[in-house]
Amino acid sequence: MAIDTKLPYEKDYVSSYSERLNEPEWLKSLRFQGLELANTLPMPKPDKTNISKWNFSDFKHEAEGKKIDSLEELPNDIKVLLDLENENKNLIIQRNQSVGYQSLSSSLTEKGVIFTDIFSAIREHSNLVQRYFMKDAVSIDENRLTALHTALMNGGVFVYVPKNVVIEDPLQAIFWQEDLEVASFNHVIVVAEENSSLTYVENYVSNNKTENAVANIVTEVIAHDNAKVSFGAVDNFGAGTTVYVNRRGVAYRDATIDWALGQMNDGNTVSENITHLIGDNSISHAKTVTVGRGDQTQNFTAKIVHFGQNSEGYILQHGVMKDSASSVFNGIGKIEHGATKSNAEQESRVLMLSENARGDANPVLLIDEDDVTAGHAASVGRVDPLQIFYLMSRGISRFEAERLIIHGFLAPVVNEIPIKAVKEQLTEVIEGKVL
Amino acid sequence: MAGSTLEIKDLHVTIEDQEILKGVNLTITGGEFHAVMGPNGTGKSTLASAIMGHPKYEITKGSVLLDGEDVLEMEVDERARAGLFLGMQYPSEISGVTTSDFLRSSINAHREEGDQISLMKFIKEMDAAMDYLEMDKNMAQRYLNAGFSGGEKKRNEILQLMMIKPAIGILDEIDSGLDIDALKVVSKGINKLRNESFGCLIITHYQRLLEYITPDKVHVMMQGRVVKSGGPELAQRLEAEGYEWIKEELGIENEVVGQKA
């Protein structure tokens, strides 16, 4: 195998890194465990995509970022993500690995809501973080990259919403990779206690083109009984970053986890979005939108696993491929034995804009229970010339007609993004990429 | 100016190497309503689509002029902006684009860049036209033709016609699949546009539509040509007697394109 077995960082380094951050013993030993496992575990094996030649070892692990005194001073590509008119009180901007900006409305603080960077959370709420860190959603020993993630975790946020607390305004996290070579080993944990509800939106931004970097991200969302989590994300890593991102949800009884993911990276990407519907009547909508361009290769998995009775999972993946980009869309609905009356639905649509682009839609239903419903739809196609004809016959130019059709194609997901500014920015990113 | 003139001269059209139109001649001037009738498979819809520039059809001979300008040299959108409109038999469904956004883009495409329609004015005009066509207002926010019934799609075509106000409207079997109430509403919309500056080419299979819209001229197509023209009385005779008498008169055995006379 051509896999690079050399690890980029050694135990001495990890040890001193952890000590500098004053980390508790549990985390330090977990990091060591991750490092050891990374030596023995295999790489993840995304279906139909060979990642053995991808760069997962050339990156810089640490870079500090300056404090942000005023949001006005931010560069434009960050500022557009903010709803500056209705000043967002619930905002974290992580600049490289430093907290550049952090704010949480006082009413939420009073209710016991925690919304802070992961290292502060570890210092101030060590037991709480330990309770969820790589426990119920993602495991340290799934593959070399989850192990390496644990060893080198270098950023992220922690969200905790206590029982019965309903948060109306979204919580927003912006991960700004200002340094062109710094890696993101971000760890995001979102915990919604019983009967609580929240909306969380995150943005990843980096501008590296030729500089190599790596993103190895783990996100764990836990929705306890009757909680509701709306999770929105726009990933926009530069062409030089290899991305492995794991977003995983666990929904208990009557809980809902809804995902709206804009996957706009310019580099090679493996993205896994998996939700475990543990409790009866739990629900998940997993909606993703992707634009592939240049010669990037991407592999997307959207998977919902049903354990609880009467659980409902809906997967919707829309992708547009141009240039010689290549993408695989795996949609997996899995119903475990005992999950009676569950419903697993999925739809994957790929729109091809060039002869050289590749798009594969891979729908899979794995059902181990009789009394269930399930369905899938998948298509890979080009822009319908009759649609173009129809729009042009009303005076609309070919360029504008194509733009309308592509936006229309992506709208079902784009419209689900919770923050208006982020939605508009996603629309702009899409525009910049496809036209 | 009293309206535009569309001249179709000796038009020959093929699809996948089969010749469908074999020399159509027709002239429509502003203020006139023309009906093109004929049995199935005689080239009526091909005529409509070819004039607008449907990608499947190839023009092998002849010309189409709008006020002397060569329409066949224009892109589809240029034809529309020059004043042509095609109300389609099977309008496309476009998911994710609302009917209202589409309509506004269409109207603005017909206007100069500094002269775009204001949102208020647009909504007012759209509401009025929708009322006139007895359409559910929610339709404006639904995705363009997506999941519309046959009748809703046809009303939507007429809504566009009323709002874009073209010089020449070509309506391809706008009556097919409509029940009598919908047919009346659609006819009402088309009749409202009747004035000196609007010419209309109504393609229909049935005389039924012409009970509500009186044509100035009626043309019968067979074998890819216009074989007979007349006034409104021609449509009435066709309704009463069918097409057989024309075939006998002209010695046509099979009216369908591709058959020998």
Short mmCIF file of C-alpha atoms in Angstrom, two decimals, chain A residues 384-398 400 404-405 407-409 411-412 415, chain B residues 52-54 76-77 80-81 85-86 88 92-97 102 106 109-110 143 145 157 160:
data_model
loop_
_atom_site.label_atom_id
_atom_site.label_comp_id
_atom_site.label_asym_id
_atom_site.label_seq_id
_atom_site.Cartn_x
_atom_site.Cartn_y
_atom_site.Cartn_z
CA ASP A 384 -32.48 19.80 -19.76
CA PRO A 385 -32.29 21.66 -23.11
CA LEU A 386 -36.08 21.97 -23.11
CA GLN A 387 -35.96 23.85 -19.80
CA ILE A 388 -33.41 26.21 -21.33
CA PHE A 389 -35.62 26.61 -24.39
CA TYR A 390 -38.65 27.37 -22.23
CA LEU A 391 -36.88 30.06 -20.21
CA MET A 392 -35.21 31.58 -23.27
CA SER A 393 -38.54 31.71 -25.10
CA ARG A 394 -39.53 34.30 -22.50
CA GLY A 395 -36.57 36.51 -23.36
CA ILE A 396 -34.24 35.24 -20.66
CA SER A 397 -30.62 34.85 -21.86
CA ARG A 398 -28.97 31.42 -21.96
CA GLU A 400 -29.41 33.63 -16.94
CA LEU A 404 -31.89 30.02 -12.69
CA ILE A 405 -31.96 26.27 -13.30
CA HIS A 407 -30.07 27.79 -8.35
CA GLY A 408 -33.43 26.12 -8.57
CA PHE A 409 -31.76 22.74 -8.45
CA ALA A 411 -32.66 25.64 -3.64
CA PRO A 412 -34.20 22.81 -1.59
CA ASN A 415 -33.27 27.46 1.64
CA MET B 52 -39.50 30.02 -31.73
CA GLY B 53 -36.26 28.06 -32.26
CA HIS B 54 -36.86 24.74 -30.52
CA VAL B 76 -34.34 31.99 -28.87
CA ASP B 77 -34.17 34.79 -26.29
CA ALA B 80 -38.66 36.65 -27.62
CA ARG B 81 -37.28 40.12 -27.07
CA PHE B 85 -44.10 34.49 -27.70
CA LEU B 86 -44.79 30.77 -27.77
CA MET B 88 -46.38 25.80 -25.20
CA SER B 92 -41.31 22.65 -18.77
CA GLU B 93 -41.35 22.16 -15.03
CA ILE B 94 -38.56 24.03 -13.28
CA SER B 95 -38.13 23.18 -9.66
CA GLY B 96 -36.65 25.72 -7.27
CA VAL B 97 -37.63 28.74 -9.39
CA PHE B 102 -39.56 33.69 -13.37
CA SER B 106 -39.10 37.50 -18.16
CA ALA B 109 -35.64 40.72 -19.98
CA HIS B 110 -37.96 42.61 -22.31
CA TYR B 143 -42.14 26.44 -8.36
CA ASN B 145 -45.10 24.46 -13.40
CA GLU B 157 -48.90 30.23 -20.15
CA GLN B 160 -47.21 35.02 -19.09
#
